[in-house]
PDB file of C-alpha atoms in Angstrom:
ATOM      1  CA  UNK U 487       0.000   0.000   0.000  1.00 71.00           C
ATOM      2  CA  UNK U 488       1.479   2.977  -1.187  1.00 86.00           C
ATOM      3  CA  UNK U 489       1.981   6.193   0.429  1.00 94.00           C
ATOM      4  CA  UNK U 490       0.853   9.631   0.190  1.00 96.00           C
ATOM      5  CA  UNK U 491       3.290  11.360  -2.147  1.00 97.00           C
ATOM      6  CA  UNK U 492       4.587  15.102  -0.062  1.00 97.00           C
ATOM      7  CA  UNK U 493       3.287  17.446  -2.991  1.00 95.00           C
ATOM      8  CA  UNK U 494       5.099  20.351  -4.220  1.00 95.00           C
ATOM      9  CA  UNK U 495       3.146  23.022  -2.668  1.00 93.00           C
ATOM     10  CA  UNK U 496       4.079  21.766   0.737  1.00 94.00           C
ATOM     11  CA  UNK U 497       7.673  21.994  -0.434  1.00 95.00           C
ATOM     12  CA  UNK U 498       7.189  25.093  -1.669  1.00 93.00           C
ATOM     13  CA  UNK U 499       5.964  26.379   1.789  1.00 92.00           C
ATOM     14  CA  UNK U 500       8.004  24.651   4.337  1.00 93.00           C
ATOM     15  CA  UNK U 501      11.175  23.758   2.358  1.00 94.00           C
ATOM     16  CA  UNK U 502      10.817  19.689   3.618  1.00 96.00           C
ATOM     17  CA  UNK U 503      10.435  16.733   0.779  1.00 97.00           C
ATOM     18  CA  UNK U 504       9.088  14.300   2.978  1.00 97.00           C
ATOM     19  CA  UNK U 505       6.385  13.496   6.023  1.00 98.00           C
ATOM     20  CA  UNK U 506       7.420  13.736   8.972  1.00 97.00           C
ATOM     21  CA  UNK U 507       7.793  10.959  11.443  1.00 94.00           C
ATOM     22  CA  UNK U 508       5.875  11.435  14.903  1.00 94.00           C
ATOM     23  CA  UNK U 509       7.266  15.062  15.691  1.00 96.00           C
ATOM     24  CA  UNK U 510       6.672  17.296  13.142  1.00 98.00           C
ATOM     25  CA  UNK U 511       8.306  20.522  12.873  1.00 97.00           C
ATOM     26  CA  UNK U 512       6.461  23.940  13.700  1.00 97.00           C
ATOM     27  CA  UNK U 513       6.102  26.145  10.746  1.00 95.00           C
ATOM     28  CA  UNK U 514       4.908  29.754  11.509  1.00 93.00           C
ATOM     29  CA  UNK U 515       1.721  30.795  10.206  1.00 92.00           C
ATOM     30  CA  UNK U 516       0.148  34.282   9.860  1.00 89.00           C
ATOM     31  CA  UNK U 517      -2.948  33.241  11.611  1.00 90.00           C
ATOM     32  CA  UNK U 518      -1.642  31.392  14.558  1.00 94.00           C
ATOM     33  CA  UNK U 519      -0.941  34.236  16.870  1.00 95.00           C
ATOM     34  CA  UNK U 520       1.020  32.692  20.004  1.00 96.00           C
ATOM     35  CA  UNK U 521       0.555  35.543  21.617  1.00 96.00           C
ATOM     36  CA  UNK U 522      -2.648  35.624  22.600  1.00 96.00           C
ATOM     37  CA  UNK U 523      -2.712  31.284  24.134  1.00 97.00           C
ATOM     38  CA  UNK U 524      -3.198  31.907  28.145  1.00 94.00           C
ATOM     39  CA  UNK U 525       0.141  31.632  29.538  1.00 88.00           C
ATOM     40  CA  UNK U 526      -0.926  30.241  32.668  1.00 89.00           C
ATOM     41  CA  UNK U 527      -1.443  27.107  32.206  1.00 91.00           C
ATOM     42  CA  UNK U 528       1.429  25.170  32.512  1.00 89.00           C
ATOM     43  CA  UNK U 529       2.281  21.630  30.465  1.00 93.00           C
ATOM     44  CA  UNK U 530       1.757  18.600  32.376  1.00 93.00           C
ATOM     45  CA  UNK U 531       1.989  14.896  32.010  1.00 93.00           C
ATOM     46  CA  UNK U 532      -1.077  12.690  31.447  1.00 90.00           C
ATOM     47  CA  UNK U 533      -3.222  11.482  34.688  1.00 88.00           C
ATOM     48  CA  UNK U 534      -0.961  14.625  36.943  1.00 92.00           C
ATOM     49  CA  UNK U 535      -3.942  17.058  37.998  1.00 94.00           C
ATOM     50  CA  UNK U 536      -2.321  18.150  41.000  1.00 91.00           C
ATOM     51  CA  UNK U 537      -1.923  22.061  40.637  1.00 90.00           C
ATOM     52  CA  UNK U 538      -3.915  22.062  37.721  1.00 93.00           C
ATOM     53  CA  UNK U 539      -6.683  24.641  38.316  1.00 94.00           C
ATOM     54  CA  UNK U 540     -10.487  24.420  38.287  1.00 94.00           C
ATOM     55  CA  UNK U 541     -10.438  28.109  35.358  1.00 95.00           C
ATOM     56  CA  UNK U 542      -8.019  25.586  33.379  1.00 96.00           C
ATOM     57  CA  UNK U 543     -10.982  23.759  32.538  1.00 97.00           C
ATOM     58  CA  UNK U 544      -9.756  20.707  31.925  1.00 97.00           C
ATOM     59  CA  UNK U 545     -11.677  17.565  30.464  1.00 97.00           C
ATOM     60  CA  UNK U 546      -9.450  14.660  31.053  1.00 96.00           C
ATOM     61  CA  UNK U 547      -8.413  16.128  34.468  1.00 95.00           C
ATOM     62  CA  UNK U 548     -11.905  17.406  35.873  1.00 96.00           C
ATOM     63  CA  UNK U 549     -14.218  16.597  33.231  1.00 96.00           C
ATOM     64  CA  UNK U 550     -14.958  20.155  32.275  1.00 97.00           C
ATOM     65  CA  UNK U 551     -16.615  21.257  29.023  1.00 97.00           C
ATOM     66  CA  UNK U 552     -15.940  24.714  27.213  1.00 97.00           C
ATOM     67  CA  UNK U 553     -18.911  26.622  25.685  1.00 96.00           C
ATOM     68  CA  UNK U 554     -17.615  25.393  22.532  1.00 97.00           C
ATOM     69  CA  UNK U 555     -16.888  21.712  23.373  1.00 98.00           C
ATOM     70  CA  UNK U 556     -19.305  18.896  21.435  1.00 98.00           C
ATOM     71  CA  UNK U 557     -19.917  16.698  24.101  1.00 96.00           C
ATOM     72  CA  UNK U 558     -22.939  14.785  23.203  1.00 96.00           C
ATOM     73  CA  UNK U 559     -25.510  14.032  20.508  1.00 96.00           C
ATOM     74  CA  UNK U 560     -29.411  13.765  20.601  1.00 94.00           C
ATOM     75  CA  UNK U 561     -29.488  10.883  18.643  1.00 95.00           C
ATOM     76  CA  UNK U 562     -26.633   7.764  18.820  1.00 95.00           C
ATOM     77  CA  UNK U 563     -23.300   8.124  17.398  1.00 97.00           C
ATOM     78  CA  UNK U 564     -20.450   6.156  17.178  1.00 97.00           C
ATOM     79  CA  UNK U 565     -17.372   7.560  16.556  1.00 98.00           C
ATOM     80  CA  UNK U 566     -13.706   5.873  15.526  1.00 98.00           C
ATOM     81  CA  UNK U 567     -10.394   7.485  16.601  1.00 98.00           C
ATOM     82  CA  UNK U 568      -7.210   6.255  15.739  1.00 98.00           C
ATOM     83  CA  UNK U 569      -7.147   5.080  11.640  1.00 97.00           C
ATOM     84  CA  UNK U 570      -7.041   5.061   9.065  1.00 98.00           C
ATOM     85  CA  UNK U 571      -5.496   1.808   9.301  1.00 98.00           C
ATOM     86  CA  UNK U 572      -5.755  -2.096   7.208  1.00 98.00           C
ATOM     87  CA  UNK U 573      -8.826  -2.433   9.404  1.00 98.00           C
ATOM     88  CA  UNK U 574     -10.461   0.234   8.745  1.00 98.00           C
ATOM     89  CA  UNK U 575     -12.277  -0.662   5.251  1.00 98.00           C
ATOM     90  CA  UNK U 576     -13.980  -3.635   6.614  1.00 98.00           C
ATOM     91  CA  UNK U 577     -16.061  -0.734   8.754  1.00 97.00           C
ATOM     92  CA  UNK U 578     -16.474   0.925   5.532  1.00 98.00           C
ATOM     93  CA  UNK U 579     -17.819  -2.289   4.353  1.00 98.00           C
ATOM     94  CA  UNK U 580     -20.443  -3.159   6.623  1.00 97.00           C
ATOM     95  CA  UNK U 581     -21.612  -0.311   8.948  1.00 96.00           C
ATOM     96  CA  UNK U 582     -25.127   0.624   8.771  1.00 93.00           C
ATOM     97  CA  UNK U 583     -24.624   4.551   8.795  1.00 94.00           C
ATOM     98  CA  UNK U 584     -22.512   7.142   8.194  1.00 96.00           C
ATOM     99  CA  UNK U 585     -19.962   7.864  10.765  1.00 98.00           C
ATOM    100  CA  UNK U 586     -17.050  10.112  12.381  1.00 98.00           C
ATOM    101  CA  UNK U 587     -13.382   9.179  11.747  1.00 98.00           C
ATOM    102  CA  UNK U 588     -10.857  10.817  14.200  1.00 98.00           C
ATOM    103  CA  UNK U 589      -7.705  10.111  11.968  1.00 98.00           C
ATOM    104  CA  UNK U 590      -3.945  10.886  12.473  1.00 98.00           C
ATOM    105  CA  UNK U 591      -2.530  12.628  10.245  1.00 98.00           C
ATOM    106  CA  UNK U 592       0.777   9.907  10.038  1.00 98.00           C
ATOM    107  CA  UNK U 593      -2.088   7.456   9.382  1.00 98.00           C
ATOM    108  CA  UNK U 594      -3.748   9.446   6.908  1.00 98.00           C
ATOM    109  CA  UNK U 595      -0.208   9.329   4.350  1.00 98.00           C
ATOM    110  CA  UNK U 596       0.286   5.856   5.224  1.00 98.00           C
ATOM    111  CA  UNK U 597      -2.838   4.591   4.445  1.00 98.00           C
ATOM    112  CA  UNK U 598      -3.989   7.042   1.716  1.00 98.00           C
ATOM    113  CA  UNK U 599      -6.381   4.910  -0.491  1.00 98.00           C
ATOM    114  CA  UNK U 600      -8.150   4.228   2.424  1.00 98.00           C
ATOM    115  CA  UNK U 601      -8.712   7.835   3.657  1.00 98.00           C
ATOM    116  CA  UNK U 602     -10.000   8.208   0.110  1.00 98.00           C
ATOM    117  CA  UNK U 603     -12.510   5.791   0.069  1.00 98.00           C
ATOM    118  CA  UNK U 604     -13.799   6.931   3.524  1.00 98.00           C
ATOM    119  CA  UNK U 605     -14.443  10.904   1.888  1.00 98.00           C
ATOM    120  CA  UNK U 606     -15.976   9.228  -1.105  1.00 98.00           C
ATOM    121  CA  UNK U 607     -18.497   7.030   1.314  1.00 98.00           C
ATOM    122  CA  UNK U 608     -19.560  10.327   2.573  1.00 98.00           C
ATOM    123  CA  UNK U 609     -18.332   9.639   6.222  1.00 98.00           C
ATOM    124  CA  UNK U 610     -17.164  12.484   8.097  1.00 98.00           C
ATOM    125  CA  UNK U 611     -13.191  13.043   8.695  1.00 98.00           C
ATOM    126  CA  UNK U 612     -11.930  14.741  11.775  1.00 98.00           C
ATOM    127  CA  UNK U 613      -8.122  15.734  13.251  1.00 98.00           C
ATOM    128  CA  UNK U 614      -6.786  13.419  16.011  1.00 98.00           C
ATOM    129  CA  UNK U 615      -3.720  15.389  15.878  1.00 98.00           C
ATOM    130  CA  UNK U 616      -0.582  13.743  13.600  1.00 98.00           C
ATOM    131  CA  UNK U 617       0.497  10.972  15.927  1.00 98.00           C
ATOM    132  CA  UNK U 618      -1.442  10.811  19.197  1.00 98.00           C
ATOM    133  CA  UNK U 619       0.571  12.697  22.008  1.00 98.00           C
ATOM    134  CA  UNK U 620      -1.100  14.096  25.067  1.00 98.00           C
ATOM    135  CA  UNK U 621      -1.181  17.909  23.744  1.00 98.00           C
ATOM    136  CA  UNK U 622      -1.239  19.248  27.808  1.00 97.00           C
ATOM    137  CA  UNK U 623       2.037  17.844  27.780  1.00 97.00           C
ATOM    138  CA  UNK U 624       3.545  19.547  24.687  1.00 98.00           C
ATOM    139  CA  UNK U 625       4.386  23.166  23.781  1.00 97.00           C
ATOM    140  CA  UNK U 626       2.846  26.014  22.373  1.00 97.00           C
ATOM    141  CA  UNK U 627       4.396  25.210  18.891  1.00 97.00           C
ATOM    142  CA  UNK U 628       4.463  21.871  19.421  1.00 98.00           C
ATOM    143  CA  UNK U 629       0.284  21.432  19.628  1.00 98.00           C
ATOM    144  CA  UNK U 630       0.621  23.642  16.508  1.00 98.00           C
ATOM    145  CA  UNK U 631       2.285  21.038  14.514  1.00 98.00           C
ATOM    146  CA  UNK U 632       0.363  18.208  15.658  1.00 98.00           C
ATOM    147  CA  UNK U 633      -2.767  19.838  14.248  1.00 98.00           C
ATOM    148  CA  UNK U 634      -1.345  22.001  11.653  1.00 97.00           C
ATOM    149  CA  UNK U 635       0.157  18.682   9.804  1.00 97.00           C
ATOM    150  CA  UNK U 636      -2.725  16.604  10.369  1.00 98.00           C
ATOM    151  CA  UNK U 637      -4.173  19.643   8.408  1.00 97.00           C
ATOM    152  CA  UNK U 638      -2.031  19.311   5.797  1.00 96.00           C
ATOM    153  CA  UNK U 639      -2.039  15.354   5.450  1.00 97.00           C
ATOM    154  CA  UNK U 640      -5.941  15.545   4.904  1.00 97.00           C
ATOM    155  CA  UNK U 641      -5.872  18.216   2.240  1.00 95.00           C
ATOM    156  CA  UNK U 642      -3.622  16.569   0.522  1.00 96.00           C
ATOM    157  CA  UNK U 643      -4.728  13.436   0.457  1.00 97.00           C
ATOM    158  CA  UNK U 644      -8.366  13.960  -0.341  1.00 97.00           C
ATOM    159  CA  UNK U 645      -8.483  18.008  -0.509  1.00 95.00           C
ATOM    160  CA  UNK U 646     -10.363  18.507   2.817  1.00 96.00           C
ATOM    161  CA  UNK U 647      -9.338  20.793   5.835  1.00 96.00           C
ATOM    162  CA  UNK U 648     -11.272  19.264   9.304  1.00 98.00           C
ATOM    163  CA  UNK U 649     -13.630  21.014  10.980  1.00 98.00           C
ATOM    164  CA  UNK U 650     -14.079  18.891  13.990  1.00 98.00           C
ATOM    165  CA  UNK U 651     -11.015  17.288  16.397  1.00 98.00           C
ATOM    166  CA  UNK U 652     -10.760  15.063  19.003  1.00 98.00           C
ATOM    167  CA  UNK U 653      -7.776  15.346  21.529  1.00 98.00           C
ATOM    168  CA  UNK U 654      -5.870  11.933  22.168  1.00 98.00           C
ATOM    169  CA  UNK U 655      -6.497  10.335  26.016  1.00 97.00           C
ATOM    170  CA  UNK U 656      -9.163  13.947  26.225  1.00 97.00           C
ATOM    171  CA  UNK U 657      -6.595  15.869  27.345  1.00 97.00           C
ATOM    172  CA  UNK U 658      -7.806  19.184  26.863  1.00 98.00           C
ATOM    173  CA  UNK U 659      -7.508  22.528  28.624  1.00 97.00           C
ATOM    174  CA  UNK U 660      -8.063  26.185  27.637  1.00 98.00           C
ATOM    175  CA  UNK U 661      -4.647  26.350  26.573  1.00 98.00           C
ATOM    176  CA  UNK U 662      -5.284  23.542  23.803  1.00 98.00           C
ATOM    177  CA  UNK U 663      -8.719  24.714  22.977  1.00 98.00           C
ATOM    178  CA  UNK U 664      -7.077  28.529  22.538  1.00 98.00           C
ATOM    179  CA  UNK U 665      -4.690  26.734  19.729  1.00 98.00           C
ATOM    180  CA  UNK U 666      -7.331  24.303  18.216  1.00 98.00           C
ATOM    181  CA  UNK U 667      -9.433  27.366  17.570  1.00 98.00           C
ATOM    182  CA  UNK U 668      -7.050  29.300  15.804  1.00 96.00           C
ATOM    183  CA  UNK U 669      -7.095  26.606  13.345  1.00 97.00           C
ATOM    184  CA  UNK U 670     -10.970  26.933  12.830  1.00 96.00           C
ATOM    185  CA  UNK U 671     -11.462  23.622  14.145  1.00 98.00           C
ATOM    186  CA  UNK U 672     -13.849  22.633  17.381  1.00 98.00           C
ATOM    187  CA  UNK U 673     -13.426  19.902  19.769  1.00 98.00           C
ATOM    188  CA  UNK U 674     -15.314  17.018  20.037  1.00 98.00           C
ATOM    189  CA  UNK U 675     -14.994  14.884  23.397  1.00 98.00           C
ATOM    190  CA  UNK U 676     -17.697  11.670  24.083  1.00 97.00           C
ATOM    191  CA  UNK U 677     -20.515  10.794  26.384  1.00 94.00           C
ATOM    192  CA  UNK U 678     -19.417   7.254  26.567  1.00 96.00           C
ATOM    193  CA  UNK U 679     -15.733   5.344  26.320  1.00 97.00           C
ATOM    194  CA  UNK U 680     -16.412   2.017  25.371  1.00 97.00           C
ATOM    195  CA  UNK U 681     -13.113   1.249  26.146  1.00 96.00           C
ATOM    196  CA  UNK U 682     -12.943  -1.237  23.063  1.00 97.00           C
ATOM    197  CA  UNK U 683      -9.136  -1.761  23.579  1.00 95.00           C
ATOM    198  CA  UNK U 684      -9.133  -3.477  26.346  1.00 96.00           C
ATOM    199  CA  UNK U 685     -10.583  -6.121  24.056  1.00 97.00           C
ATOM    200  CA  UNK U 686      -6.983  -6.520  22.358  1.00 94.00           C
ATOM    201  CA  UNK U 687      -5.409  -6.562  25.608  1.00 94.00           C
ATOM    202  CA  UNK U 688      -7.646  -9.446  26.555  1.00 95.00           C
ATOM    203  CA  UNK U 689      -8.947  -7.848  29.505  1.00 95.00           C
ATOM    204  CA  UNK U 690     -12.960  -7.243  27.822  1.00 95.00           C
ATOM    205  CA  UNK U 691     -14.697  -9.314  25.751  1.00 96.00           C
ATOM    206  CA  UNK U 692     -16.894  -7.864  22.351  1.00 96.00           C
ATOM    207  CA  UNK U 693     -19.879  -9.401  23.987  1.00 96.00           C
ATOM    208  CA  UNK U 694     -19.184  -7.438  27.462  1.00 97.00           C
ATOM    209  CA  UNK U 695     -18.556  -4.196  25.703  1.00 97.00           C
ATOM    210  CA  UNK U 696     -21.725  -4.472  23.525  1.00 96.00           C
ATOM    211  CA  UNK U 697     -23.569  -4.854  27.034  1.00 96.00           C
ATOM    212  CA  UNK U 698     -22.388  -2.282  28.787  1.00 96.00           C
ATOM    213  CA  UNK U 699     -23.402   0.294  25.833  1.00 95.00           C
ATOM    214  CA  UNK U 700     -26.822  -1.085  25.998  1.00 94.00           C
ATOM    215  CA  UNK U 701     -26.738  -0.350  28.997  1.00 94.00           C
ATOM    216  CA  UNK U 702     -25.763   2.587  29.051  1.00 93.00           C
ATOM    217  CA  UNK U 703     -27.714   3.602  26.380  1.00 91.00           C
ATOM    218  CA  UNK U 704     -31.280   2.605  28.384  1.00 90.00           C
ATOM    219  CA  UNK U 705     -29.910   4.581  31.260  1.00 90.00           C
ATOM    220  CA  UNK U 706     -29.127   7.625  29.359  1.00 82.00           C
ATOM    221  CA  UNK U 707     -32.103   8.496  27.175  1.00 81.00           C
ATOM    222  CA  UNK U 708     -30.773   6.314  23.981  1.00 85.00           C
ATOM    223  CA  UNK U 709     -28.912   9.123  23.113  1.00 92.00           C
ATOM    224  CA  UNK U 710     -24.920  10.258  22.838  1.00 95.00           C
ATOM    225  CA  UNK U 711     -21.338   9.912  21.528  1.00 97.00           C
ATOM    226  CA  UNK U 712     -19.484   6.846  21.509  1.00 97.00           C
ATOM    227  CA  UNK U 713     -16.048   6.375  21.605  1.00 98.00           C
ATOM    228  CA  UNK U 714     -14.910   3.634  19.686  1.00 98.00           C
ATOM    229  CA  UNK U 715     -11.053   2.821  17.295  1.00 98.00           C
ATOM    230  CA  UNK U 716     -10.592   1.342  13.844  1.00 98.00           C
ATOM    231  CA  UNK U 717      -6.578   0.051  14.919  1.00 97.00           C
ATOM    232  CA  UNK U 718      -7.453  -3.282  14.531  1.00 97.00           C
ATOM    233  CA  UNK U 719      -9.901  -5.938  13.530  1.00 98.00           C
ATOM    234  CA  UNK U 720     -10.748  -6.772  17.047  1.00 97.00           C
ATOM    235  CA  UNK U 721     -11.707  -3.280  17.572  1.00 98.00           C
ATOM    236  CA  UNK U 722     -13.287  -2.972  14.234  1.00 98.00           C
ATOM    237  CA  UNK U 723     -15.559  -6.307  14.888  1.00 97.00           C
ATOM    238  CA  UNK U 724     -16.615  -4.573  18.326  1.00 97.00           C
ATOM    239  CA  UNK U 725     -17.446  -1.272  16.445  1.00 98.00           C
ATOM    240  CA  UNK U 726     -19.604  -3.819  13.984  1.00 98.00           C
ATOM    241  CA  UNK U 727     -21.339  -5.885  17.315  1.00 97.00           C
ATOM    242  CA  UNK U 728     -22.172  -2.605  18.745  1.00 97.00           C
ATOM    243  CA  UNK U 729     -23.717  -1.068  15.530  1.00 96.00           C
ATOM    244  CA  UNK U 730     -26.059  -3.797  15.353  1.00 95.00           C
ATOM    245  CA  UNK U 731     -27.349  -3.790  18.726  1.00 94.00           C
ATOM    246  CA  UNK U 732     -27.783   0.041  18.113  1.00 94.00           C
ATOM    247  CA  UNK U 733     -29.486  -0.096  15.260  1.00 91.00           C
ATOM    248  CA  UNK U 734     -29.092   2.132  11.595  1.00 90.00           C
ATOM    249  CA  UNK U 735     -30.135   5.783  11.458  1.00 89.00           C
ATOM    250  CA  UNK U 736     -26.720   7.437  13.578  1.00 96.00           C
ATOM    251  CA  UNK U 737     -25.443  10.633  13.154  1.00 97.00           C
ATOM    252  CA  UNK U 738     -22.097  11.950  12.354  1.00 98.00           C
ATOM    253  CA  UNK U 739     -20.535  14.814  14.626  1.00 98.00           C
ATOM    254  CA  UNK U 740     -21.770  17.785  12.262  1.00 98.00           C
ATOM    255  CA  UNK U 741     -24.966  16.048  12.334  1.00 98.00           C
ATOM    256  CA  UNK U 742     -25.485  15.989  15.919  1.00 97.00           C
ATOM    257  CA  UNK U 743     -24.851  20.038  15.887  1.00 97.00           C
ATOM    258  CA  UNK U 744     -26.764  20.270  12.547  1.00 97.00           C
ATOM    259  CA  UNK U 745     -23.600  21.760  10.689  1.00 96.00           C
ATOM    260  CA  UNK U 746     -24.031  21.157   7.156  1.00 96.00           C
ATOM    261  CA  UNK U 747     -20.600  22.660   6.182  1.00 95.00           C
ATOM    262  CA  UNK U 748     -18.654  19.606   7.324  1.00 97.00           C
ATOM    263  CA  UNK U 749     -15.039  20.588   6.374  1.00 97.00           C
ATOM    264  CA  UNK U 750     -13.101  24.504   6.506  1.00 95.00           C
ATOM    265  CA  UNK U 751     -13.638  26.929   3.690  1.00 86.00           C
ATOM    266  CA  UNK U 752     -10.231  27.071   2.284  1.00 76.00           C
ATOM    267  CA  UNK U 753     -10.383  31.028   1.663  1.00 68.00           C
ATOM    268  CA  UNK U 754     -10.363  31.537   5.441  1.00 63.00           C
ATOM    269  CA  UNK U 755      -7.101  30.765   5.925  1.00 60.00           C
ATOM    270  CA  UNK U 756      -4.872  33.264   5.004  1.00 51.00           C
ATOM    271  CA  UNK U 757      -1.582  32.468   3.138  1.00 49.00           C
ATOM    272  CA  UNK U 758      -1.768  28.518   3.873  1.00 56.00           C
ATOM    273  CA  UNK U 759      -0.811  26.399   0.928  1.00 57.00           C
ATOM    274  CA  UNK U 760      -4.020  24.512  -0.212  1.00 49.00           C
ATOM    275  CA  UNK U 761      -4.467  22.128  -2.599  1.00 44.00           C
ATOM    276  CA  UNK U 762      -4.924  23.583  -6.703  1.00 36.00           C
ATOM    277  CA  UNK U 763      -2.990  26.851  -5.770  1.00 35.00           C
ATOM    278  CA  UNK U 764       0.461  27.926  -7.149  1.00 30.00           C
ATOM    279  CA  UNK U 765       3.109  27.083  -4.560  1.00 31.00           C
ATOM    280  CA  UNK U 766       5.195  30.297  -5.597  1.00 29.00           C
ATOM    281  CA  UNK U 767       2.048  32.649  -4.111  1.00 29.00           C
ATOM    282  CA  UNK U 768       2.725  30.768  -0.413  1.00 29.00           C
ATOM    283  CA  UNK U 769       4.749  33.173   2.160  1.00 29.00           C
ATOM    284  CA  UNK U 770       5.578  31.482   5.156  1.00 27.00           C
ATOM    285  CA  UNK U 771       5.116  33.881   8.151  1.00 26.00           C
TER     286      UNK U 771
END
């Protein structure tokens, strides 16, 4: 399975010939002002909440939701983080409804045929940064380039720029949400962690994780976001067991929120190389 070719325009405006491995570089850009992130938040390591303050607002760390978070949905949805990945098109295959992909954006050049054919199914394709780091961890420019080149892989792979992202592990805090913004995107987070990969670990069963949604799901109204992976065919089968015991008729993310513009109108975005345009009219701030 062959690769996602770097294209010239992304030479053009960063001066690299190749993807990056799982740290990508920060490139400046004229609509990513630093400046104005809240500088008093400090980095921290996943699952270390000591210090970390209530006006942080911090999901994975106190479970708190911004004004602008997606949290839930008022119908079922499943959601997949994770892919694209060799397991991913047997979803395509056989799931009922349309549904939202969480991709990185190393996955998304590694497995570009695949990332394809989920845009031409008419599923909806989100950021999950470029290789799954906890962003509270990283720096300013550092969260940058985890989104920024997810960005990137996505419109050149199938011309798209996401509107919707999903932080790795949830970690998200106002200082992450200040940078995702910037980038036009809006975070998504879940109602309900199925916690499908315990079942390659051995620890779950598919038949225990389909209960518990159900559960879940007669508890809660029938109604949410589930948080599901398309790494591997274990996963993917449990994503398949728990469709069916849902039932058809999901929505995707932009659904839920009744956004019909699923993906970023290209013109808002200043002097960013996009897909079709002349590399020589790219200025890198």
């Amino acid at each position: 399975m062959a690769a996602e070719p770097f294209p010239p325009w992304l030479t053009a405006f960063t001066g690299l010939t190749a993807w990056p491995q799982d740290n990508p570089p920060y490139i400046p850009l004229d609509y990513v002002d630093l400046a104005t992130v809240p500088n008093h938040i400090a980095k921290r390591e996943l699952g270390i909440c000591d210090g970390v303050e209530r006006t942080a607002c911090s999901f994975d760390c106190h479970l708190c939701i911004a004004f602008d978070d997606i949290r839930t949905c008022n119908k079922i949805s499943q959601t997949f983080d994770d892919g694209p990945s060799p397991s991913t098109p047997k979803l395509l295959e056989m799931l009922p409804s349309k549904t939202t992909f969480f991709v990185q954006g190393v996955n998304v050049v590694r497995f570009p045929e695949i990332f394809r054919e989920q845009h031409r199914q008419g599923h909806l394709l989100a950021s999950h940064t470029w290789s799954h780091p906890n962003l509270a961890s990283l720096s300013n420019e550092e969260i940058v380039a985890q989104l920024q080149w997810t960005n990137w892989a996505m419109n050149a792979t199938a011309g798209i720029i996401p509107r919707y992202f999903r932080p790795p592990y949830g970690a998200i805090d106002n200082r992450v949400r200040a940078i995702v913004r910037m980038l036009g995107m809006q975070s998504v987070l879940w109602d309900r962690d199925t916690f499908d990969w315990k079942v390659n670990a051995g620890i779950k069963t598919s038949p225990e994780v389909v209960e518990e949604v159900q559960d879940w799901k007669l508890q809660g109204g029938g109604w949410g976001l589930i948080l599901e992976h398309d790494t591997t065919i274990k996963t993917v089968n449990v994503g398949l067991d728990v469709a069916k015991a849902l039932g058809p008729n999901q929505l995707t993310v932009a659904e839920c929120v009744g956004q019909t513009q699923w993906y970023q109108d290209p013109a808002r975005l200043g002097n960013e190389p996009r897909r079709g345009h002349r590399a020589a009219s790219y200025q890198r701030s």
